Coordinates of C-alpha atoms in Angstrom, one line a residue:
M1113 CA 18.2 7.5 10.0
S1114 CA 15.1 7.8 11.0
I1115 CA 11.5 9.9 10.5
D1116 CA 9.7 11.2 12.3
F1117 CA 5.5 10.6 11.6
T1118 CA 2.4 12.6 13.7
C1119 CA -1.1 10.3 12.4
H1120 CA -3.5 13.3 11.3
K1121 CA -6.3 10.7 12.1
C1122 CA -5.6 10.5 16.0
G1123 CA -2.8 13.0 16.6
G1124 CA -0.3 10.4 18.0
S1125 CA 4.1 10.2 17.1
F1126 CA 6.0 7.5 16.0
E1127 CA 9.1 7.2 14.4
L1128 CA 10.3 5.4 11.6
D1129 CA 14.0 3.7 11.1
I1130 CA 14.5 4.3 7.4
Q1131 CA 16.2 0.7 7.0
D1132 CA 13.5 -1.2 8.6
L1133 CA 11.2 0.1 6.5
V1134 CA 13.3 -0.3 3.2
D1135 CA 13.8 -3.7 4.0
G1136 CA 10.1 -4.0 5.2
S1137 CA 10.7 -5.5 8.6
E1138 CA 8.8 -2.0 9.9
K1139 CA 5.4 -1.2 8.8
M1140 CA 4.6 2.5 7.8
E1141 CA 1.8 2.5 10.0
C1142 CA 0.7 4.9 12.8
P1143 CA 1.2 2.0 16.2
H1144 CA -1.9 4.1 18.0
C1145 CA -4.6 3.4 15.8
D1146 CA -3.3 1.4 12.4
S1147 CA -3.7 4.4 10.3
S1148 CA -1.2 3.9 7.2
P1149 CA -1.5 5.0 3.1
S1150 CA -2.4 3.2 0.4
P1151 CA -0.4 0.0 -0.3
T1152 CA 0.8 2.4 -3.3
M1153 CA 1.5 5.0 -1.8
A1154 CA 3.6 3.6 1.3
H1155 CA 5.4 1.2 -1.5
D1156 CA 6.1 5.5 -4.2
F1157 CA 7.9 6.7 -0.6
I1158 CA 9.6 4.0 0.6
A1159 CA 11.6 3.6 -2.5
A1160 CA 11.7 7.4 -2.6
V1161 CA 13.4 7.2 0.3
A1162 CA 15.5 4.3 -0.3
D1163 CA 16.6 6.3 -3.5
M1164 CA 17.4 9.2 -1.3
R1165 CA 19.3 7.6 0.9
S1166 CA 21.8 6.2 -1.8
Q1167 CA 22.2 9.4 -3.1
I1168 CA 23.2 11.2 -0.1
A1169 CA 25.3 8.5 0.7
M1170 CA 27.0 8.6 -2.9
L1171 CA 27.6 12.6 -2.6
A1172 CA 28.9 12.2 1.5
K1173 CA 32.4 10.7 -0.1
K1174 CA 33.2 14.9 -0.9
F1175 CA 29.9 16.5 2.1
D1176 CA 28.7 16.0 5.3
I1177 CA 25.5 16.3 4.9
S1178 CA 22.3 17.2 6.9
L1179 CA 18.5 17.3 6.0
T1180 CA 15.8 18.3 7.2
L1181 CA 12.2 18.5 5.9
S1182 CA 9.1 19.0 7.3
T1183 CA 5.7 18.5 5.2
E1184 CA 4.5 22.7 6.7
E1185 CA 7.7 23.1 4.0
L1186 CA 6.4 21.4 1.5
D1187 CA 4.9 24.2 -1.5
E1188 CA 1.7 23.6 -3.7
S1189 CA 2.5 21.2 -6.1
A1190 CA 2.6 18.9 -3.0
E1191 CA -0.6 19.3 -3.5
D1192 CA -1.3 17.8 -7.2
F1193 CA 0.3 14.6 -6.1
D1194 CA -2.3 14.2 -2.9
D1195 CA -4.8 14.4 -5.3
D1196 CA -3.4 11.7 -7.5
D1197 CA -2.6 9.7 -4.5
E1198 CA -6.2 10.2 -3.4
E1199 CA -7.3 9.0 -7.7
E1200 CA -4.7 5.8 -6.6
E1201 CA -6.5 4.7 -3.2
E1202 CA -10.2 5.3 -4.7
E1203 CA -9.0 2.8 -7.8
D1204 CA -6.9 0.7 -4.9
E1205 CA -10.4 0.1 -3.3
E1206 CA -12.1 -0.2 -6.8
E1207 CA -10.2 -3.1 -7.8
D1208 CA -9.7 -5.2 -4.7
E1209 CA -13.7 -5.2 -4.6
D1210 CA -14.1 -5.7 -8.2
D1211 CA -11.4 -8.6 -7.0
Y1212 CA -13.7 -9.9 -4.1
D1213 CA -16.9 -9.7 -6.7
D1214 CA -14.4 -12.4 -8.9
E1215 CA -13.4 -15.0 -6.8
L1216 CA -17.0 -14.2 -5.0
E1217 CA -18.7 -15.4 -8.6
D1218 CA -15.6 -18.4 -9.1
D1219 CA -16.9 -19.9 -5.7
Y1220 CA -20.3 -19.6 -7.1
E1221 CA -19.1 -20.8 -10.3
D1222 CA -17.0 -24.1 -8.4
E1223 CA -20.1 -24.6 -6.6
D1224 CA -22.7 -24.8 -9.7
E1225 CA -20.0 -27.2 -12.0
E1226 CA -19.7 -30.1 -9.1
D1227 CA -23.7 -29.4 -8.7
E1228 CA -23.7 -30.2 -12.3
L1229 CA -21.3 -33.0 -11.3
E1230 CA -23.0 -34.8 -9.2
D1231 CA -26.4 -34.7 -10.7
E1232 CA -24.4 -36.4 -13.7
D1233 CA -23.0 -39.4 -11.1
D1234 CA -26.8 -39.8 -10.3
E1235 CA -27.9 -39.8 -13.4
D1236 CA -24.8 -42.7 -14.0
E1237 CA -25.5 -44.9 -11.5
N1238 CA -29.9 -45.3 -11.9

């Protein structure tokens, strides 16, 4: 099974194998411009696809199944999810910035501690 994507950023089309997405050997990323969803959005999508695939496998014992889904067919409730995803992306970006700031603070604190130890060593030598 595969999924066809068309990138909104560059207009490029590409196809990804569902098994490759699920096992992590393929990233959900446009090969033309490297555009990709947030890690949270990608994880949630891949989990949903994996769950759908397992449910289809269960139903396949009783029925042959063919599924076609296009984003154009989604109803307005999907727009509510888009708003939530945008908020999650903003939160992820803020957390990344906070983590980076914390790392910088830790680096400065480590340097200050090293300077203090060196000063103590110098005093001990005198």
